[in-house]
Coordinates of C-alpha atoms and ligand atoms in Angstrom, one line a residue:
M1 CA -31.7 -23.1 3.2
K2 CA -32.4 -21.6 6.6
F3 CA -35.6 -21.7 8.6
V4 CA -37.3 -18.4 9.4
K5 CA -39.8 -17.3 12.1
I6 CA -41.6 -14.2 13.3
A7 CA -39.8 -13.2 16.5
G8 CA -41.9 -10.1 17.5
L9 CA -45.0 -8.2 16.5
G10 CA -46.1 -4.6 17.1
K11 CA -48.9 -2.3 16.1
Y12 CA -49.8 1.4 16.3
L13 CA -53.2 3.0 15.8
P14 CA -53.7 6.8 15.9
S15 CA -55.8 7.8 18.9
K16 CA -58.3 9.9 16.8
R17 CA -61.5 7.8 16.2
L18 CA -63.9 8.6 13.3
L19 CA -67.3 7.0 14.1
N20 CA -70.1 6.1 11.6
S21 CA -72.1 8.8 13.3
D22 CA -69.4 11.3 12.3
L23 CA -69.6 10.2 8.7
E24 CA -73.4 10.6 8.8
K25 CA -72.7 14.4 9.1
M26 CA -70.2 14.4 6.2
V27 CA -71.9 12.3 3.4
D28 CA -75.4 10.8 2.7
T29 CA -74.9 7.5 4.7
S30 CA -76.1 5.9 7.9
D31 CA -74.6 3.8 10.7
E32 CA -77.0 1.0 9.8
W33 CA -75.9 0.9 6.1
I34 CA -72.2 0.9 7.0
I35 CA -72.5 -1.8 9.6
A36 CA -74.8 -4.0 7.5
R37 CA -72.8 -3.7 4.3
T38 CA -69.2 -3.7 5.7
G39 CA -69.2 -4.5 9.5
I40 CA -67.2 -1.3 10.2
E41 CA -68.2 0.8 13.3
E42 CA -65.2 3.2 13.5
R43 CA -61.8 3.8 12.1
R44 CA -58.6 5.7 13.2
I45 CA -57.3 8.9 11.6
A46 CA -53.7 10.1 11.8
E47 CA -52.9 13.6 12.8
K48 CA -52.2 16.0 9.9
G49 CA -48.6 15.9 8.9
V50 CA -47.9 12.4 10.3
G51 CA -46.8 10.1 7.5
A52 CA -46.7 6.4 7.1
S53 CA -43.2 6.3 8.5
G54 CA -44.4 8.0 11.8
L55 CA -47.0 5.2 12.4
A56 CA -44.5 2.5 11.2
Y57 CA -41.9 3.8 13.7
K58 CA -44.2 3.3 16.7
A59 CA -45.3 -0.2 15.6
S60 CA -41.7 -1.2 14.8
Q61 CA -40.3 -0.1 18.2
I62 CA -42.8 -2.5 19.9
A63 CA -42.1 -5.4 17.5
L64 CA -38.3 -5.0 18.0
E65 CA -38.5 -4.8 21.7
R66 CA -40.7 -7.9 21.8
A67 CA -38.3 -9.7 19.5
G68 CA -35.3 -8.6 21.7
I69 CA -33.5 -7.3 18.5
D70 CA -31.5 -4.1 18.5
P71 CA -32.4 -1.9 15.5
Q72 CA -28.6 -1.8 14.8
D73 CA -28.8 -5.5 14.1
L74 CA -31.5 -5.2 11.4
D75 CA -30.2 -6.2 8.0
L76 CA -33.4 -5.4 6.1
I77 CA -36.4 -3.1 6.4
I78 CA -39.4 -3.4 4.0
V79 CA -42.4 -1.1 4.4
A80 CA -45.5 -2.1 2.5
T81 CA -47.5 1.0 1.8
I82 CA -49.6 2.7 -0.9
T83 CA -49.4 6.0 1.1
P84 CA -45.6 6.6 1.3
D85 CA -44.4 9.7 3.1
T86 CA -43.0 10.9 -0.3
Q87 CA -42.8 9.4 -3.8
F88 CA -39.1 9.1 -2.9
P89 CA -37.1 8.5 -0.8
S90 CA -38.9 5.3 0.4
T91 CA -40.8 5.3 3.6
A92 CA -38.5 2.4 4.7
C93 CA -35.5 4.9 4.5
Y94 CA -37.3 7.4 6.7
L95 CA -38.0 4.6 9.1
Q96 CA -34.4 3.4 9.1
D97 CA -33.3 6.9 10.2
Y98 CA -35.9 7.1 13.0
L99 CA -34.7 3.6 14.3
K100 CA -31.0 4.3 13.7
A101 CA -30.9 1.0 11.9
K102 CA -27.8 2.0 10.1
K103 CA -26.8 -1.3 8.4
A104 CA -30.3 -2.2 7.1
V105 CA -31.1 -2.3 3.4
C106 CA -34.4 -0.5 2.9
F107 CA -37.2 -0.5 0.4
D108 CA -40.9 -0.1 0.0
M109 CA -43.4 -2.7 -1.3
S110 CA -46.3 -1.5 -3.4
A111 CA -49.0 -4.3 -3.4
A112 CA -52.0 -2.5 -1.8
C113 CA -53.9 -4.6 0.7
A114 CA -51.7 -7.6 -0.1
G115 CA -48.5 -5.6 0.6
F116 CA -47.8 -6.9 4.1
V117 CA -48.0 -10.5 2.8
Y118 CA -45.9 -9.7 -0.2
A119 CA -43.3 -8.1 2.0
L120 CA -43.3 -10.9 4.5
V121 CA -42.7 -13.5 1.8
N122 CA -39.8 -11.3 0.3
A123 CA -38.2 -11.0 3.7
W124 CA -38.6 -14.7 4.5
Q125 CA -37.0 -15.7 1.2
L126 CA -34.1 -13.2 1.6
I127 CA -33.3 -14.7 5.1
R128 CA -33.9 -18.2 3.9
G129 CA -31.4 -17.8 1.1
G130 CA -28.8 -16.6 3.6
L131 CA -28.5 -13.0 2.4
Y132 CA -29.8 -11.4 5.7
K133 CA -30.4 -12.5 9.3
N134 CA -32.8 -10.0 10.8
A135 CA -35.6 -8.2 8.9
L136 CA -38.3 -5.7 9.9
V137 CA -41.5 -5.9 7.8
V138 CA -44.1 -3.2 8.3
G139 CA -47.5 -2.5 6.8
S140 CA -48.3 1.2 7.3
E141 CA -51.0 3.4 5.8
V142 CA -52.4 6.9 6.1
L143 CA -55.3 6.2 3.8
S144 CA -57.1 9.2 5.1
T145 CA -54.9 11.3 2.9
I146 CA -56.0 9.5 -0.3
T147 CA -59.7 9.1 0.7
D148 CA -62.3 11.2 -1.0
W149 CA -64.3 12.5 1.9
E150 CA -67.1 13.5 -0.4
D151 CA -67.5 10.0 -1.9
R152 CA -69.8 7.9 0.3
S153 CA -69.0 4.7 -1.7
T154 CA -65.4 4.7 -0.4
C155 CA -64.9 7.1 2.5
V156 CA -66.8 4.9 4.9
L157 CA -64.4 2.0 4.3
F158 CA -60.8 3.2 5.1
G159 CA -58.7 4.0 8.2
D160 CA -55.1 4.6 9.2
G161 CA -52.7 2.4 11.2
A162 CA -49.5 0.3 11.2
G163 CA -48.4 -3.2 12.1
A164 CA -44.8 -4.6 12.2
A165 CA -43.1 -8.0 12.3
V166 CA -39.5 -8.9 13.0
L167 CA -38.3 -11.9 11.1
T168 CA -35.2 -13.9 12.2
E169 CA -33.4 -17.2 11.4
S170 CA -34.9 -20.1 13.3
T171 CA -33.9 -23.7 14.2
E172 CA -37.3 -24.9 13.1
P173 CA -39.9 -23.5 10.6
G174 CA -41.6 -20.9 10.9
F175 CA -42.7 -19.9 7.5
L176 CA -44.1 -23.0 5.7
S177 CA -45.4 -21.8 2.3
A178 CA -46.8 -18.9 0.3
Y179 CA -48.8 -18.3 -2.8
L180 CA -48.8 -14.9 -4.4
G181 CA -50.7 -13.7 -7.5
S182 CA -51.4 -10.6 -9.6
D183 CA -53.8 -9.6 -12.4
G184 CA -52.8 -6.4 -14.1
S185 CA -55.7 -6.6 -16.5
Q186 CA -58.0 -5.2 -13.8
T187 CA -56.2 -2.0 -12.8
D188 CA -59.4 0.0 -13.6
I189 CA -61.5 -1.4 -10.8
L190 CA -59.4 -0.1 -7.9
N191 CA -56.9 2.6 -8.3
M192 CA -55.8 6.2 -7.6
P193 CA -55.5 7.8 -11.1
G194 CA -53.7 11.0 -10.2
G195 CA -50.5 12.0 -8.6
G196 CA -48.2 9.5 -10.4
S197 CA -46.1 10.0 -13.6
R198 CA -49.1 9.4 -15.9
N199 CA -51.2 12.2 -14.3
P200 CA -48.9 14.3 -12.2
I201 CA -50.4 16.6 -9.6
S202 CA -52.0 19.6 -11.4
S203 CA -55.1 21.7 -10.9
E204 CA -56.9 19.5 -13.4
V205 CA -56.1 16.4 -11.3
I206 CA -57.3 18.1 -8.2
D207 CA -60.4 19.5 -9.8
N208 CA -61.3 16.0 -11.0
R209 CA -60.6 14.5 -7.6
M210 CA -58.1 12.1 -9.3
N211 CA -55.8 12.2 -6.2
Y212 CA -58.2 9.9 -4.3
M213 CA -58.9 6.2 -4.4
K214 CA -61.5 5.0 -6.9
M215 CA -63.2 1.7 -6.5
K216 CA -65.9 -0.5 -8.2
G217 CA -66.7 -2.1 -4.9
N218 CA -69.2 -4.7 -6.0
E219 CA -67.0 -6.0 -8.9
I220 CA -64.1 -6.4 -6.5
F221 CA -66.3 -8.1 -3.9
K222 CA -67.0 -11.2 -6.0
I223 CA -63.4 -11.5 -7.2
A224 CA -62.0 -11.1 -3.7
V225 CA -64.1 -14.0 -2.3
R226 CA -63.1 -16.4 -5.1
I227 CA -59.4 -15.4 -5.1
M228 CA -58.9 -15.4 -1.3
V229 CA -60.4 -18.9 -1.1
Q230 CA -58.1 -20.0 -3.9
A231 CA -55.0 -18.4 -2.5
A232 CA -55.5 -20.0 1.0
N233 CA -56.1 -23.4 -0.5
K234 CA -53.0 -23.2 -2.8
A235 CA -50.7 -22.0 0.1
L236 CA -52.1 -24.9 2.3
V237 CA -51.4 -27.5 -0.5
K238 CA -47.8 -26.2 -0.8
A239 CA -47.4 -26.7 2.9
N240 CA -48.9 -30.2 2.7
L241 CA -51.7 -29.2 5.0
D242 CA -55.5 -29.4 4.9
K243 CA -57.8 -26.4 5.7
S244 CA -58.8 -28.3 8.8
S245 CA -55.3 -27.7 10.2
I246 CA -55.8 -23.9 10.3
D247 CA -55.7 -22.7 13.9
M248 CA -56.1 -19.0 13.0
L249 CA -57.0 -17.3 9.7
I250 CA -55.9 -13.7 9.4
P251 CA -57.9 -12.4 6.4
H252 CA -57.5 -8.9 5.0
Q253 CA -60.1 -6.8 6.7
A254 CA -61.9 -5.1 3.7
N255 CA -65.4 -6.2 4.4
Q256 CA -67.0 -8.4 7.1
R257 CA -69.2 -10.0 4.4
I258 CA -66.2 -10.9 2.2
I259 CA -64.5 -12.5 5.3
S260 CA -67.7 -14.5 6.2
A261 CA -68.0 -15.8 2.6
V262 CA -64.3 -16.8 2.5
A263 CA -64.6 -18.6 5.9
K264 CA -67.8 -20.4 4.8
R265 CA -66.1 -21.7 1.6
L266 CA -63.0 -22.8 3.6
S267 CA -65.3 -24.3 6.3
I268 CA -63.5 -22.4 9.0
P269 CA -65.4 -21.8 12.3
K270 CA -65.8 -18.2 13.6
D271 CA -63.5 -18.7 16.5
K272 CA -60.6 -19.4 14.1
I273 CA -60.9 -16.2 12.2
Y274 CA -59.4 -12.9 13.5
L275 CA -61.6 -9.9 13.0
N276 CA -60.9 -6.3 13.8
I277 CA -62.6 -4.6 10.9
A278 CA -65.3 -3.1 13.2
R279 CA -62.7 -1.1 15.1
Y280 CA -60.4 0.0 12.3
G281 CA -62.0 -0.5 8.9
N282 CA -59.8 -1.3 5.9
M283 CA -56.2 -0.2 6.5
S284 CA -54.8 -1.7 3.3
S285 CA -51.3 -3.2 4.0
A286 CA -51.6 -2.4 7.7
S287 CA -54.8 -4.5 8.1
S288 CA -53.1 -8.0 8.0
A289 CA -50.2 -6.7 10.1
V290 CA -52.4 -5.3 12.8
A291 CA -54.7 -8.3 12.8
L292 CA -51.8 -10.7 13.2
C293 CA -50.3 -8.6 16.0
E294 CA -53.7 -8.5 17.8
A295 CA -54.4 -12.2 17.4
W296 CA -51.0 -12.8 19.1
E297 CA -51.7 -10.2 21.8
D298 CA -55.2 -11.8 22.4
K299 CA -53.4 -15.2 22.9
K300 CA -55.3 -16.7 19.9
I301 CA -51.9 -17.8 18.5
H302 CA -49.8 -20.3 20.5
K303 CA -46.6 -22.4 19.9
D304 CA -47.3 -24.7 17.0
S305 CA -50.4 -22.9 15.9
I306 CA -50.9 -23.0 12.1
V307 CA -51.6 -19.4 11.1
V308 CA -52.8 -18.5 7.6
L309 CA -52.6 -14.9 6.3
D310 CA -54.9 -14.2 3.3
A311 CA -55.0 -10.9 1.5
F312 CA -56.4 -9.3 -1.6
G313 CA -56.2 -5.7 -3.0
G314 CA -55.8 -3.3 -5.9
G315 CA -53.6 -4.3 -8.7
L316 CA -55.2 -6.8 -8.6
V317 CA -52.9 -8.5 -6.2
W318 CA -53.3 -11.3 -3.7
G319 CA -51.3 -13.5 -1.3
S320 CA -51.6 -16.2 1.3
C321 CA -48.9 -17.4 3.6
V322 CA -48.8 -20.4 6.0
I323 CA -46.8 -20.0 9.2
K324 CA -46.2 -22.5 12.0
W325 CA -45.8 -20.5 15.2
V326 CA -42.5 -21.2 16.9
Ligands
ACO401 N1 -74.1 4.7 2.5 C1 -75.3 4.5 1.9 N2 -75.5 4.0 0.7 C2 -74.4 3.7 0.0 C3 -73.1 3.9 0.5 C4 -73.0 4.5 1.8 N3 -71.8 4.7 2.3 N4 -72.2 3.5 -0.5 C5 -72.9 3.1 -1.5 N5 -74.3 3.2 -1.2 C6 -75.4 2.8 -2.1 C7 -75.1 2.8 -3.6 O1 -75.2 4.1 -4.1 C8 -76.1 1.8 -4.1 O2 -77.3 2.5 -4.2 P1 -78.3 2.2 -5.5 O3 -78.7 0.8 -5.4 O4 -79.4 3.2 -5.3 O5 -77.4 2.5 -6.7 C9 -76.3 0.8 -3.0 O6 -75.7 1.5 -1.8 C10 -75.5 -0.5 -3.2 O7 -74.2 -0.2 -3.6 P2 -73.1 -1.3 -3.8 O8 -71.8 -0.6 -4.3 O9 -73.7 -2.3 -4.8 O10 -73.0 -1.9 -2.4 P3 -72.2 -3.2 -1.9 O11 -73.1 -4.0 -1.2 O12 -71.4 -3.8 -3.0 O13 -71.2 -2.6 -0.8 C11 -68.8 -2.2 -0.6 C12 -70.2 -1.7 -1.2 C13 -68.9 -2.1 0.8 C14 -67.8 -1.2 -1.2 C15 -68.5 -3.6 -1.1 O14 -68.8 -3.7 -2.5 C16 -67.1 -4.0 -0.8 O15 -66.6 -4.2 0.3 N6 -66.3 -4.3 -1.9 C17 -64.9 -4.8 -1.8 C18 -63.9 -3.8 -1.3 C19 -62.5 -4.5 -1.3 O16 -62.3 -5.7 -1.0 N7 -61.5 -3.7 -1.8 C20 -60.2 -4.3 -1.9 C21 -59.2 -3.9 -1.0 S1 -59.0 -2.1 -0.9 C22 -57.4 -1.8 -1.5 O17 -56.8 -2.6 -2.1 C23 -56.9 -0.3 -1.2

């Protein structure tokens, strides 16, 4: 079995900023409520007509350059997204074409906010098993296209963006462990009911606003805290590490209060948790990817740092992954 490391990271955030004060003009909400209940101050919105592949392309170019890997040497591209450019072909195939990564095998990963962690673990295992050498893993979302801008309980939460990681073989680990989980009995608390094969796009779907995300926020809140703590602990045990060995926790950025509750239960001090929710809101699969990239750019991750990714989202799905930075 081969060792695997992250060789380069990149991110892309659209330049258009949507402030809480802008949302005050759209729905019955306030800057005070949004900051107090979520920690979000602003989010980014992609230009009309720009799909997940467009954001992914810009993040991927940076990650590949930093890794020193030519796109033509990529064996695998996985794009984690719940806002693919089209139902098919996959967003990963569009990205392959932009990058001219002709020999890469491409597919999308649908695991909502845990998508980037799921995709990383898949790429790690495919390289570890010897099938591929170089992989590009991207979390990219244009959530603004599936956000109901008339629903104050969800529209204040989400934003657009992309983060990318290049994975390669390594002489030392790298990826140490992972713990993934799913619970399909709770599909009703966070979903998008329309636009798929069960309720294809129709005037009825549109009239009932079924082509937008629906969420029972406070039910998810409690489950998210419990599961994220459990996932991080299980991944740490698999890596033979204690929570005191965490140098940087990269939690999914859904709600500042969820992150604080998870950190408290894991006894992790504030300076070891990466937070960017105030600037970007919840970008689903892109959240962990962008946070990991920014933690590295901000020099919060060094050689030998123990980094723990911890994500949770609609499905329900969750995943935690322990990486030693090499
Ligand atoms: N502005 C003002 N008031 C609001 C707003 C708003 N934007 N939204 C809701 N409220 C009101 C509600 O109507 C309710 O009023 P009421 O008491 O008169 O009925 C009150 O605020 C409290 O509402 P709650 O939903 O109980 O508020 P809560 O404190 O739970 O916060 C939130 C809501 C932010 C959504 C929180 O529950 C949360 O973050 N949940 C988890 C989200 C998450 O982790 N999702 C998973 C990942 S997303 C993915 O996978 C795509």
